[in-house]
JSON list of C-alpha atoms and ligand atoms in Angstrom, two decimals:
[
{"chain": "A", "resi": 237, "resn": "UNK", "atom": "CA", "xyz": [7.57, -51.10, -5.10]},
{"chain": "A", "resi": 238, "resn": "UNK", "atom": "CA", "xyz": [8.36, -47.82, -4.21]},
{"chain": "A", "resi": 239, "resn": "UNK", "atom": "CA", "xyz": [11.29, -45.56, -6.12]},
{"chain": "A", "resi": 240, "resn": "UNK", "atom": "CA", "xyz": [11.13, -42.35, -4.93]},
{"chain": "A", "resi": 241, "resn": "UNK", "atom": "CA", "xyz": [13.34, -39.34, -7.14]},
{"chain": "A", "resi": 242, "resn": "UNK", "atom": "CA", "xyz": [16.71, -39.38, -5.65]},
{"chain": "A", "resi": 243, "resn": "UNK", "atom": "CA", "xyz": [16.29, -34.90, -6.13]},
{"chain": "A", "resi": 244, "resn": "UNK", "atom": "CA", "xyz": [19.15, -32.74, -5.91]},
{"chain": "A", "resi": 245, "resn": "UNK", "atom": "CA", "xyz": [16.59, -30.18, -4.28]},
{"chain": "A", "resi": 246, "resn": "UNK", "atom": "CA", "xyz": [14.07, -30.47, -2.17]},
{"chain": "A", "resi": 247, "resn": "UNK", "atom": "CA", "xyz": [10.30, -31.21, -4.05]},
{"chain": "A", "resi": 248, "resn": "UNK", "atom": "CA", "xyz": [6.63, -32.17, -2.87]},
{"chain": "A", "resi": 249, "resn": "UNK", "atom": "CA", "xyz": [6.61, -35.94, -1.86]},
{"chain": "A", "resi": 250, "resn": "UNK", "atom": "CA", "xyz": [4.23, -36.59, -4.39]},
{"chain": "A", "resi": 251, "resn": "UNK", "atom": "CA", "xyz": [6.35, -35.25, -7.31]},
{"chain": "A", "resi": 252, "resn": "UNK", "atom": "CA", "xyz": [9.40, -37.62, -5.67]},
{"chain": "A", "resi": 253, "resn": "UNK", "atom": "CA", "xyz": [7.00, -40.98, -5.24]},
{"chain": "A", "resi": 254, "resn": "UNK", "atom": "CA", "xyz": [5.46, -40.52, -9.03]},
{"chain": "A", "resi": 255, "resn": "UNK", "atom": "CA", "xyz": [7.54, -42.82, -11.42]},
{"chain": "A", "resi": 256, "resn": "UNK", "atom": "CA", "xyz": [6.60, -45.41, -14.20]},
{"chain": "A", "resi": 257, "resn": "UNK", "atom": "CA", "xyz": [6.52, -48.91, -13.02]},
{"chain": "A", "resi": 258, "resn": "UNK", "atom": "CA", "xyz": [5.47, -52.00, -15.59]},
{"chain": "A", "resi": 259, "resn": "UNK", "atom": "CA", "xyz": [4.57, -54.11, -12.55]},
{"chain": "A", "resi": 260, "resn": "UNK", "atom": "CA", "xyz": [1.25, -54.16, -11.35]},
{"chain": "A", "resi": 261, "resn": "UNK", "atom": "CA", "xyz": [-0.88, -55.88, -8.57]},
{"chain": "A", "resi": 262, "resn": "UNK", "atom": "CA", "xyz": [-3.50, -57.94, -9.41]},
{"chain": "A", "resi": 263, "resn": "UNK", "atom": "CA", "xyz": [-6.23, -55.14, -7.47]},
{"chain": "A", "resi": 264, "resn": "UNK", "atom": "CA", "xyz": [-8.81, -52.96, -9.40]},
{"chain": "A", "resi": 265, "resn": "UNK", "atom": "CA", "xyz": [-9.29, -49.20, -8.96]},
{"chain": "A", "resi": 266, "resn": "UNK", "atom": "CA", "xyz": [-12.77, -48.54, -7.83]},
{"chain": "A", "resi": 267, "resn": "UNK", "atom": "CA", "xyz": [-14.70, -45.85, -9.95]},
{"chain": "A", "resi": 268, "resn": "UNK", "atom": "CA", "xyz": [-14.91, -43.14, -7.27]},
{"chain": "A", "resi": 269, "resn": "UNK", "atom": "CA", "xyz": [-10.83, -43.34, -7.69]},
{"chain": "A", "resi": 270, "resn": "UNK", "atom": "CA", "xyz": [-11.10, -43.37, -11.65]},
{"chain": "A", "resi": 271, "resn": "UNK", "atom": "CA", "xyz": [-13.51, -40.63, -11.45]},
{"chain": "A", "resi": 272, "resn": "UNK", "atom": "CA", "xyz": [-10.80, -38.30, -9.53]},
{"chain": "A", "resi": 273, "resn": "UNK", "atom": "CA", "xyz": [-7.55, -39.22, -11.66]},
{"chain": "A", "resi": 274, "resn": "UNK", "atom": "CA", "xyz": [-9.94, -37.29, -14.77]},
{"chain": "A", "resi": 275, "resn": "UNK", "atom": "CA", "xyz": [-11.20, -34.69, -11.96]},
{"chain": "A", "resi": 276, "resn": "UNK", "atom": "CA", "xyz": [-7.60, -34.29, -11.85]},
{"chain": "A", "resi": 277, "resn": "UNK", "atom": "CA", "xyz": [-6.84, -33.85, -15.34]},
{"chain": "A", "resi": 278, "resn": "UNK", "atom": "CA", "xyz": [-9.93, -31.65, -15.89]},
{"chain": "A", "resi": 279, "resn": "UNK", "atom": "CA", "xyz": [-8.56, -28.99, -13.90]},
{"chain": "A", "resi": 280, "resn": "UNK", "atom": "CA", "xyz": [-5.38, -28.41, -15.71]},
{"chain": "A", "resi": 281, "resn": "UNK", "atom": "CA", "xyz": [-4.89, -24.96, -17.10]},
{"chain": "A", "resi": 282, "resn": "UNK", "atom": "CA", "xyz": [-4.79, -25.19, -21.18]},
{"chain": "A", "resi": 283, "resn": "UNK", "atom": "CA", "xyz": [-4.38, -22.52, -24.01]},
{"chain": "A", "resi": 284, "resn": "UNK", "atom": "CA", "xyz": [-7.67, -20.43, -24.08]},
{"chain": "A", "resi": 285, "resn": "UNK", "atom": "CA", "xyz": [-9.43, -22.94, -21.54]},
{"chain": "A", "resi": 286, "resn": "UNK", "atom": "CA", "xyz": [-9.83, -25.36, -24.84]},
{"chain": "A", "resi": 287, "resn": "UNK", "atom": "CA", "xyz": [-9.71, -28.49, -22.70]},
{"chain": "A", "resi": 288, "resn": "UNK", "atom": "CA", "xyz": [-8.48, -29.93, -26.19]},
{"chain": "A", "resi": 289, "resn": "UNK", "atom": "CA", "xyz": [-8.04, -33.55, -24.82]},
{"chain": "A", "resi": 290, "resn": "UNK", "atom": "CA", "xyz": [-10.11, -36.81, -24.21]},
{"chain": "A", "resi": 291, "resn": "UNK", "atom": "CA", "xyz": [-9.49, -40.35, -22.68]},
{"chain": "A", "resi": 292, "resn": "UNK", "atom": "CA", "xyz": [-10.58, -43.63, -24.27]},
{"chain": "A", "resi": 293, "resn": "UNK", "atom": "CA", "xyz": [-10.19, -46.00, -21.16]},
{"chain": "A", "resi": 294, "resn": "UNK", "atom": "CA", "xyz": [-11.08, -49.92, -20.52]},
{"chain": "A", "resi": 295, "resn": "UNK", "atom": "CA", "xyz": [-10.78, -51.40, -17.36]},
{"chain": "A", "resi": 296, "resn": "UNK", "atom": "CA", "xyz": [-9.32, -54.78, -17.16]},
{"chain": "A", "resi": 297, "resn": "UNK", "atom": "CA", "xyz": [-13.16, -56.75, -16.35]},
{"chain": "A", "resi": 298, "resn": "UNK", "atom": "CA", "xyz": [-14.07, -54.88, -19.80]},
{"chain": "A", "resi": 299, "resn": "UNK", "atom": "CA", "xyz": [-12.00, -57.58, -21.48]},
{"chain": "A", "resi": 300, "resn": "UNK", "atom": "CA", "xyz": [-13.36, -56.66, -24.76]},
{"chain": "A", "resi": 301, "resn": "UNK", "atom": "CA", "xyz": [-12.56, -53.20, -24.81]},
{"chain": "A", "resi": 302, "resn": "UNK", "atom": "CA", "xyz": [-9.28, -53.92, -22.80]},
{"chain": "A", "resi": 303, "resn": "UNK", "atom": "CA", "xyz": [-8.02, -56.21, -25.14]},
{"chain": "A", "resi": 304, "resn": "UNK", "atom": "CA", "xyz": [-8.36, -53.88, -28.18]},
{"chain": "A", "resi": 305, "resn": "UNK", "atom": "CA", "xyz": [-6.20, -51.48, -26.08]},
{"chain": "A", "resi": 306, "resn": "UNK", "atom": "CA", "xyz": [-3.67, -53.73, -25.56]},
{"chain": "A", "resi": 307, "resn": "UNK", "atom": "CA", "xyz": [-3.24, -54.74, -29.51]},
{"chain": "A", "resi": 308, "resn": "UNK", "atom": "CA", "xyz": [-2.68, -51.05, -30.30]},
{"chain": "A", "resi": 309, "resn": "UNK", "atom": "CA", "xyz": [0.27, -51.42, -28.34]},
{"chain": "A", "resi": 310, "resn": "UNK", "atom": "CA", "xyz": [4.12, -52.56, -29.53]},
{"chain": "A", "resi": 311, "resn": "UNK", "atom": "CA", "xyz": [4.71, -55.60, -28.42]},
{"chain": "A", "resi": 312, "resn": "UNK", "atom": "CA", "xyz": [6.87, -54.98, -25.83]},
{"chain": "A", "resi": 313, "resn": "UNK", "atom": "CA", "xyz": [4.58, -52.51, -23.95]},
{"chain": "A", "resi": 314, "resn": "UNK", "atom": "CA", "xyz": [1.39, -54.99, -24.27]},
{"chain": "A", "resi": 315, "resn": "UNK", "atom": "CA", "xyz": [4.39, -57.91, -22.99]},
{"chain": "A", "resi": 316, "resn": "UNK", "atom": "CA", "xyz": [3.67, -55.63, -19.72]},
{"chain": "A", "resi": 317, "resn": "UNK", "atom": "CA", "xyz": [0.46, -53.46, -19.65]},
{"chain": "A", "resi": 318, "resn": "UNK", "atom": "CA", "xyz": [-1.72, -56.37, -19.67]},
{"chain": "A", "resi": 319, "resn": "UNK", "atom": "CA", "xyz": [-1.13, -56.98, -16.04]},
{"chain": "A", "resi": 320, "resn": "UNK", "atom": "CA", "xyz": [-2.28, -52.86, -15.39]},
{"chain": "A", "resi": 321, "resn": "UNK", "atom": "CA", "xyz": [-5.75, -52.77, -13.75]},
{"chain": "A", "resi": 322, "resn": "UNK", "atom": "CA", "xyz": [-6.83, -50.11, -16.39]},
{"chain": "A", "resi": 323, "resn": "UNK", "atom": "CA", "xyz": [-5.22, -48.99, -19.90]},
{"chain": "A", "resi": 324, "resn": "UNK", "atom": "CA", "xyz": [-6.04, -45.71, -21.59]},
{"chain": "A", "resi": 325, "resn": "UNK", "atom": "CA", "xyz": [-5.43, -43.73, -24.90]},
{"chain": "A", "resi": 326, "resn": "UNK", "atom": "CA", "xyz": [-4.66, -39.83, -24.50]},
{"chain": "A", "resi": 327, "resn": "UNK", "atom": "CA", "xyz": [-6.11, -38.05, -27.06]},
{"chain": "A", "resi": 328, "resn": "UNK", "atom": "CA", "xyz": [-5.51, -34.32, -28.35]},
{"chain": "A", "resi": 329, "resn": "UNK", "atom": "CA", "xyz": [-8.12, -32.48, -30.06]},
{"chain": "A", "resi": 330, "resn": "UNK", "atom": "CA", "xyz": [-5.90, -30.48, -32.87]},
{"chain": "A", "resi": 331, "resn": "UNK", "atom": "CA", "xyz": [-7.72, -27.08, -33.75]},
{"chain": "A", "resi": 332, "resn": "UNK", "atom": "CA", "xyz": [-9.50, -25.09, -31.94]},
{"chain": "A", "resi": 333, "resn": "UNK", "atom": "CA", "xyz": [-13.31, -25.78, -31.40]},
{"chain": "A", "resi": 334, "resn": "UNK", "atom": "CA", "xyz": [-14.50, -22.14, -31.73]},
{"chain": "A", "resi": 335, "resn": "UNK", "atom": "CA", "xyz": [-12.56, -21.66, -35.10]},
{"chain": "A", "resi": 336, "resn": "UNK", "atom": "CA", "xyz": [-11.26, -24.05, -36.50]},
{"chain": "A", "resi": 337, "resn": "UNK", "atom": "CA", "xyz": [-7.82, -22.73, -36.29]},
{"chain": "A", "resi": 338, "resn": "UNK", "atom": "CA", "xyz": [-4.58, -25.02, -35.44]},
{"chain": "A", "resi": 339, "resn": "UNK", "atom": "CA", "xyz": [-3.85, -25.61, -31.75]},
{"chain": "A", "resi": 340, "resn": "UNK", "atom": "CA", "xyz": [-0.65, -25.21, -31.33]},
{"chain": "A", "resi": 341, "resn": "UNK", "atom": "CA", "xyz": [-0.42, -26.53, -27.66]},
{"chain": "A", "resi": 342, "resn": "UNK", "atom": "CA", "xyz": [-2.97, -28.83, -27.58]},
{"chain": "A", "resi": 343, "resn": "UNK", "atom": "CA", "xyz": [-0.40, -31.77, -27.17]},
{"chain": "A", "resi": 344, "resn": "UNK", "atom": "CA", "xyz": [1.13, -29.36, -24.62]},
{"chain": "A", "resi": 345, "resn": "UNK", "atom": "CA", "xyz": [-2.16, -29.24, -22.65]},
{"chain": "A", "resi": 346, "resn": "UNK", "atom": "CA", "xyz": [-2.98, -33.00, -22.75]},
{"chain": "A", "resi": 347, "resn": "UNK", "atom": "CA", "xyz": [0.19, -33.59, -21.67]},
{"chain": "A", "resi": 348, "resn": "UNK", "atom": "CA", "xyz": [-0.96, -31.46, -18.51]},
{"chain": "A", "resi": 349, "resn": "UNK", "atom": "CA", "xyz": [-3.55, -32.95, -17.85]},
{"chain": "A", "resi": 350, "resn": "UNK", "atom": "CA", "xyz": [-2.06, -36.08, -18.06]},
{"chain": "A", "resi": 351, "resn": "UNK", "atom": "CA", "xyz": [0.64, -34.93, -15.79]},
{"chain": "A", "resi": 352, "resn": "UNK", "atom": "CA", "xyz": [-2.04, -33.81, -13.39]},
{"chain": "A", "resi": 353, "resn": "UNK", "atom": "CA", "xyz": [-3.82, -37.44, -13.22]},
{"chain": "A", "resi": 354, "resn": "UNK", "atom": "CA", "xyz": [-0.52, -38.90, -12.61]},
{"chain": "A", "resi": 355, "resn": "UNK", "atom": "CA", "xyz": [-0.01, -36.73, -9.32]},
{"chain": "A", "resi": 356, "resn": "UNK", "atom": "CA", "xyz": [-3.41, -37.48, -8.32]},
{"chain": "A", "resi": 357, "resn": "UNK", "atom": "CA", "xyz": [-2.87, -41.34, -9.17]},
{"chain": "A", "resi": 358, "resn": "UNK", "atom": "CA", "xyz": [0.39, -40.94, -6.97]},
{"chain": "A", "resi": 359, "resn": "UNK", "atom": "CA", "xyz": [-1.48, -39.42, -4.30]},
{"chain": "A", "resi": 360, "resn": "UNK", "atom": "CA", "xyz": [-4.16, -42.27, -4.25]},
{"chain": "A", "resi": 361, "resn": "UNK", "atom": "CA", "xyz": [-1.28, -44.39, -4.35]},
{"chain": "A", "resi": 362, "resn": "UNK", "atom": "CA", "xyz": [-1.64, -45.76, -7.95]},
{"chain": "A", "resi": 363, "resn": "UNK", "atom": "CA", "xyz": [0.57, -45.71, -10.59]},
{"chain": "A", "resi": 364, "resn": "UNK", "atom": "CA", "xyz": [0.76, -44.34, -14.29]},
{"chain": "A", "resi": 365, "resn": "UNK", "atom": "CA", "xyz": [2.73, -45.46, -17.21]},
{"chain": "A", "resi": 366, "resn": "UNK", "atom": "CA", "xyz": [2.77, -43.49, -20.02]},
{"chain": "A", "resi": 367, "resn": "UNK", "atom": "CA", "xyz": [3.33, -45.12, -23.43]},
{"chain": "A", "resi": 368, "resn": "UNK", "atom": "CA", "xyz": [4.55, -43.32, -27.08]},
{"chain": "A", "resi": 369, "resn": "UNK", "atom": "CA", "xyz": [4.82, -47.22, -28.13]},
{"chain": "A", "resi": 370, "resn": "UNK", "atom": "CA", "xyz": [1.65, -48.00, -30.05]},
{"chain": "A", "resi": 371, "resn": "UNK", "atom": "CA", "xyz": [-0.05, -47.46, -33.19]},
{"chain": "A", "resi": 372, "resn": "UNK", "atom": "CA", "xyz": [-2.09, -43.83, -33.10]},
{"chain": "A", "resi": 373, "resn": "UNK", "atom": "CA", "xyz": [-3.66, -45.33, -36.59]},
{"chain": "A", "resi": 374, "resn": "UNK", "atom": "CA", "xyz": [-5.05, -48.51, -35.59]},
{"chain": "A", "resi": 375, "resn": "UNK", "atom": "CA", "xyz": [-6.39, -46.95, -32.75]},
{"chain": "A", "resi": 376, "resn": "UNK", "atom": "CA", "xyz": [-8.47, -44.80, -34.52]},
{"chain": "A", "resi": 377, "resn": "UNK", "atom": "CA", "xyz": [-9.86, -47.43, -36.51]},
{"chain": "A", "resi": 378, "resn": "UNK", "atom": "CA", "xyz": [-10.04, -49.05, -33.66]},
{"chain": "A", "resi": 379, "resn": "UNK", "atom": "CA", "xyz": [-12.24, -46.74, -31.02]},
{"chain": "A", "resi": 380, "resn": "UNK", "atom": "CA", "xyz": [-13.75, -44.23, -34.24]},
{"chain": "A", "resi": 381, "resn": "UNK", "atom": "CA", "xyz": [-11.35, -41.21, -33.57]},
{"chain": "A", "resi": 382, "resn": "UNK", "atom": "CA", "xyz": [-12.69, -39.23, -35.32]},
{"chain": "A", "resi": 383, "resn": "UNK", "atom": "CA", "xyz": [-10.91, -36.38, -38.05]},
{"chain": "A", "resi": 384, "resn": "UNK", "atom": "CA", "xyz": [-8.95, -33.54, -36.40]},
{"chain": "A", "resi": 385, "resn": "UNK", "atom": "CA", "xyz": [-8.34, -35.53, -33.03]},
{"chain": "A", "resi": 386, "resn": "UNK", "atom": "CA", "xyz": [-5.12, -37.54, -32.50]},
{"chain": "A", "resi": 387, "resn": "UNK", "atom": "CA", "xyz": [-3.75, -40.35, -30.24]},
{"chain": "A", "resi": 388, "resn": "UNK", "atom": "CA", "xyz": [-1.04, -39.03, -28.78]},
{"chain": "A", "resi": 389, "resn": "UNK", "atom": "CA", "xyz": [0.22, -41.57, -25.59]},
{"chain": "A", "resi": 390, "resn": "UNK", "atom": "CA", "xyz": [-1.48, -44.67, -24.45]},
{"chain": "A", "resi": 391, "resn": "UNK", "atom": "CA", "xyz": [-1.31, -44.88, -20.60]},
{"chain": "A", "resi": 392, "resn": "UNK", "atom": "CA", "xyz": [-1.62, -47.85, -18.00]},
{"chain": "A", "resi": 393, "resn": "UNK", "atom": "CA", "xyz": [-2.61, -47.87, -14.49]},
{"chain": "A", "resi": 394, "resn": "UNK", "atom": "CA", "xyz": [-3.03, -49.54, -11.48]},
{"chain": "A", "resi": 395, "resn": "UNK", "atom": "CA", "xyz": [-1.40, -49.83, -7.98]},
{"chain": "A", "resi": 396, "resn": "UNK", "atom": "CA", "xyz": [2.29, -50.61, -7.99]},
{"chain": "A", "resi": 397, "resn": "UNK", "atom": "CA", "xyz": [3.34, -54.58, -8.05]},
{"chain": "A", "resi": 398, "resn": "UNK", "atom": "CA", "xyz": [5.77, -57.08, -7.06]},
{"chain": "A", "resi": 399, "resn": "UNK", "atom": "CA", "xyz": [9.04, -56.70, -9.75]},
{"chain": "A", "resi": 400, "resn": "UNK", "atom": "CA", "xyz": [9.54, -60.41, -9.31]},
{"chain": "A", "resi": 401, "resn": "UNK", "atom": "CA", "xyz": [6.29, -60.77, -11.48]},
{"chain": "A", "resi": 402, "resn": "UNK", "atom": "CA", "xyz": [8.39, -59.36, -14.22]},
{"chain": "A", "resi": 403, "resn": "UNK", "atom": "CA", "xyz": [10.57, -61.30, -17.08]},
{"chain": "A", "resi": 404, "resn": "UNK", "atom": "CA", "xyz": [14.74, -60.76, -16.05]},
{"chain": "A", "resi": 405, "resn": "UNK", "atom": "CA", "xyz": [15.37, -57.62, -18.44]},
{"chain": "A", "resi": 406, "resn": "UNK", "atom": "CA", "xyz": [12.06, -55.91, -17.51]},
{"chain": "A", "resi": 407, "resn": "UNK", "atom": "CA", "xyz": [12.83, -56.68, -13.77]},
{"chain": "A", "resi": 408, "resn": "UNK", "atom": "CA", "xyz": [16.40, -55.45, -13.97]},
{"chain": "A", "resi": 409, "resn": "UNK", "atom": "CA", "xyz": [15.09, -52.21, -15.68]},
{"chain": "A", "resi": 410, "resn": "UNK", "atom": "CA", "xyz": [12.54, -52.10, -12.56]},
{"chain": "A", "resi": 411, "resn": "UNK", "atom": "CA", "xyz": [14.94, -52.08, -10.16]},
{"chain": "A", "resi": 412, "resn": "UNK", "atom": "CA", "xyz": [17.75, -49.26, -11.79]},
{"chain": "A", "resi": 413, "resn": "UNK", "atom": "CA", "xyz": [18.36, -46.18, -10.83]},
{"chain": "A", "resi": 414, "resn": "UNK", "atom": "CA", "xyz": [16.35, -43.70, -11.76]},
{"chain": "A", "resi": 415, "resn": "UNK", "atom": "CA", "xyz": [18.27, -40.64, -13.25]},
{"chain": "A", "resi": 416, "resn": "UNK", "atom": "CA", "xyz": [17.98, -36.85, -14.52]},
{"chain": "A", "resi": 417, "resn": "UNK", "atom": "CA", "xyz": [20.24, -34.15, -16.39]},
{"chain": "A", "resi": 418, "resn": "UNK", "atom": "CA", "xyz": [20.76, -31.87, -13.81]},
{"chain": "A", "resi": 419, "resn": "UNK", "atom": "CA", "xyz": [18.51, -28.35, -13.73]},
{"chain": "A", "resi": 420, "resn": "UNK", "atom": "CA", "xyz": [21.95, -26.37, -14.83]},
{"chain": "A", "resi": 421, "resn": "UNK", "atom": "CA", "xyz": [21.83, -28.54, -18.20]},
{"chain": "A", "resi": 422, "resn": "UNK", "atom": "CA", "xyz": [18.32, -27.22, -19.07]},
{"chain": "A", "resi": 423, "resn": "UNK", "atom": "CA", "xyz": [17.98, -23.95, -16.77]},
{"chain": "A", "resi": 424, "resn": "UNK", "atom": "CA", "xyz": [18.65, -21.12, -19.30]},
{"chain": "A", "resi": 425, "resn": "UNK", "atom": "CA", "xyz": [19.15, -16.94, -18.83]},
{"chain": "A", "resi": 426, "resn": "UNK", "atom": "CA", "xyz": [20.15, -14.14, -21.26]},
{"chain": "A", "resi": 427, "resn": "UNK", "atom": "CA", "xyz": [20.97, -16.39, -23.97]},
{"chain": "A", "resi": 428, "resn": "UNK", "atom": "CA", "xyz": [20.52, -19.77, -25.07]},
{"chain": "A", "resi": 429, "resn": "UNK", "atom": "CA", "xyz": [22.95, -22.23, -23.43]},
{"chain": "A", "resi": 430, "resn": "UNK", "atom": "CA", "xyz": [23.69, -20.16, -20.79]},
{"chain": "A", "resi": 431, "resn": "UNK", "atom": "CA", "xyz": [22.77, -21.47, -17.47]},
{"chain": "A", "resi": 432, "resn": "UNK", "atom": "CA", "xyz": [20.90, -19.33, -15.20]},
{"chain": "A", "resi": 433, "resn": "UNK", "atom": "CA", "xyz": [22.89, -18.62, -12.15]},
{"chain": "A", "resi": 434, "resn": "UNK", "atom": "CA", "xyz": [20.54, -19.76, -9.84]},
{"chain": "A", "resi": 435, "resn": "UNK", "atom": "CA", "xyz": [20.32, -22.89, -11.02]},
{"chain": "A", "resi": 436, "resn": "UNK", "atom": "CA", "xyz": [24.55, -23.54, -10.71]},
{"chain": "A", "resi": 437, "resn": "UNK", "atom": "CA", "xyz": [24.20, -23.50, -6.64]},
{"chain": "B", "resi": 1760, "resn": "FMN", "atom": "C1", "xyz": [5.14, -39.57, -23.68]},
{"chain": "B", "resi": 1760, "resn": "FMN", "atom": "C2", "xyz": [5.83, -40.75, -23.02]},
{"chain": "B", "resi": 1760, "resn": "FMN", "atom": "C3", "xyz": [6.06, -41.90, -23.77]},
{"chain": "B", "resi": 1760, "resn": "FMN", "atom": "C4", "xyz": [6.63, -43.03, -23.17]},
{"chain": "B", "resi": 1760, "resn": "FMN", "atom": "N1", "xyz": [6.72, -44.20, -23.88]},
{"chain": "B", "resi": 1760, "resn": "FMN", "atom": "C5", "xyz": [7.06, -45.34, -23.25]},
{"chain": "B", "resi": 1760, "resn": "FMN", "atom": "C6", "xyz": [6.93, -46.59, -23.91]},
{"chain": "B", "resi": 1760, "resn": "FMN", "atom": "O1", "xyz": [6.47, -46.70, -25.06]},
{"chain": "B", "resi": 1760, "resn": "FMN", "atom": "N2", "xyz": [7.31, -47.71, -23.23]},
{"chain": "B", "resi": 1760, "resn": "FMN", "atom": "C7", "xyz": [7.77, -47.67, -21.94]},
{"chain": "B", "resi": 1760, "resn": "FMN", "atom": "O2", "xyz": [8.07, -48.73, -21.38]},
{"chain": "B", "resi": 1760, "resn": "FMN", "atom": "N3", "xyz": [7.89, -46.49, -21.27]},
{"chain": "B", "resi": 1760, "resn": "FMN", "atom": "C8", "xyz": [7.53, -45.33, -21.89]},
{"chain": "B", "resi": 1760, "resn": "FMN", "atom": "N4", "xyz": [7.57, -44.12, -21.21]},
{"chain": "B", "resi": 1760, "resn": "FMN", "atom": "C9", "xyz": [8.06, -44.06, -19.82]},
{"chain": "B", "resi": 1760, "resn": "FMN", "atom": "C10", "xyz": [9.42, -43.36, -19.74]},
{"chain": "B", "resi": 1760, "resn": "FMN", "atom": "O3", "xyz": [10.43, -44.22, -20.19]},
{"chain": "B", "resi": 1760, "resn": "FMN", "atom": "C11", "xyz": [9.65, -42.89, -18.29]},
{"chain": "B", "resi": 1760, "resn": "FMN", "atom": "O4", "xyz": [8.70, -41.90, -17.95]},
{"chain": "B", "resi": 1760, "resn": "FMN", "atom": "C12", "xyz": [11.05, -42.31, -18.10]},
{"chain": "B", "resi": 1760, "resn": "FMN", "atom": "O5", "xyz": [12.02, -43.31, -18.26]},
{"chain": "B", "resi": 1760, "resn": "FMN", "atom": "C13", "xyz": [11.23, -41.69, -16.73]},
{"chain": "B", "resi": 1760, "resn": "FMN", "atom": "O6", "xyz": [10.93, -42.62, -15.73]},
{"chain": "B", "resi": 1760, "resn": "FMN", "atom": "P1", "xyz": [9.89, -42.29, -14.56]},
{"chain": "B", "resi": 1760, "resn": "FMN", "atom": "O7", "xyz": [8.57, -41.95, -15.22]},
{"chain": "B", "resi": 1760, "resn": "FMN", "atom": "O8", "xyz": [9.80, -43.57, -13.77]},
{"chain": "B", "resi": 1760, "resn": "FMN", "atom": "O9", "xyz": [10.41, -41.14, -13.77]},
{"chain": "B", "resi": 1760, "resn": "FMN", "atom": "C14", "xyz": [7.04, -42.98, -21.80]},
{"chain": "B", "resi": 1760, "resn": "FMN", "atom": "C15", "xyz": [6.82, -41.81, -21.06]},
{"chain": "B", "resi": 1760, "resn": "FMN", "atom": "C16", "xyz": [6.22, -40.70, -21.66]},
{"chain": "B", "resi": 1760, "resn": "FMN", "atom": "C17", "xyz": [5.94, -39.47, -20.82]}
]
């Protein structure tokens, strides 16, 4: 299904087509594909170049592996990632490598480079959904995190499927609207809550 961004302004096609479906076809994503979607994430700019992420990922043939993914999940997000073609866990490495020091925006920058594979997935016309719903604790018991690395999102993918695969209430939320504040809610100048006047036109 497609659902592009209903935008109040005009932005790339690929930022409009990206959104989070929980159906998914029944198709695999071949590795030259997987291999760009973390090409894509790789080259995401980070706080001193740190790179201060890493991706756990199972594809649905390693049922093993895949299946451990899934149980990390709440119940209601496994109800619907089991059908993605591959599931992942996002991880942020918390203090810097050279020092030791905290990392203040090392969720920040995995949440770049996730936001990078998503475009890339878009543009290879797969889709991402990105999941806070699972336990960060039995996943590193699960897959050996090890100390000062964290789970922070688990993520599914595959290419988009039919929303008639899905039970009623996840179907209905398939097919709503998909909505925004608008860019003068968040769009600040001079002082906090004060909307930039660009951003009022
Ligand atoms: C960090 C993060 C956590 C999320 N957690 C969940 C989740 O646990 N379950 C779920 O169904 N969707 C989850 N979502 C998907 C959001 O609900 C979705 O991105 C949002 O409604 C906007 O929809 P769109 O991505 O289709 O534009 C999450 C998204 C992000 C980025």
């Amino acid at each position: 299904m497609h659902k592009p961004a209903p935008t109040d302004y005009p932005v790339h096609k690929l930022i409009r087509e990206r959104w989070s479906p929980r159906a998914f076809a029944n198709k695999s994503i071949p590795q030259n594909v997987l291999r760009s979607l973390f090409e894509a994430a790789r080259w995401a700019p980070s706080s001193y170049n740190e790179q201060p992420w890493a991706y756990l990922v199972a594809t649905r043939d390693e049922q093993g592996s895949f299946e451990r993914m899934l149980s990390v999940l709440v119940e209601f997000n496994a109800n619907w990632a089991k059908s993605a073609a591959v599931m992942a866990i996002a991880v942020a490495e918390l203090a810097f490598a050279k020092n030791n020091a905290p990392n203040r925006n090392a969720q920040y920058d995995l949440g770049a480079a996730t936001a990078l594979l998503s475009v890339e997935a878009t543009a290879q016309g797969l889709a991402v959904h990105q999941m806070a719903g699972f336990d960060p604790e039995k996943a590193r018991q699960l897959f050996g995190i090890p100390a000062g690395w964290e789970a922070i999102a688990a993520i599914a993918l595959g290419y988009p499927g039919d929303p008639a695969s899905l039970p009623p209430p996840l179907k209905d939320r398939e097919m709503a609207p998909r909505t925004r504040k608008p860019i003068a809610e968040f769009v600040m100048a001079g002082q906090w809550g004060h909307t930039a006047p660009f951003a009022t036109k």
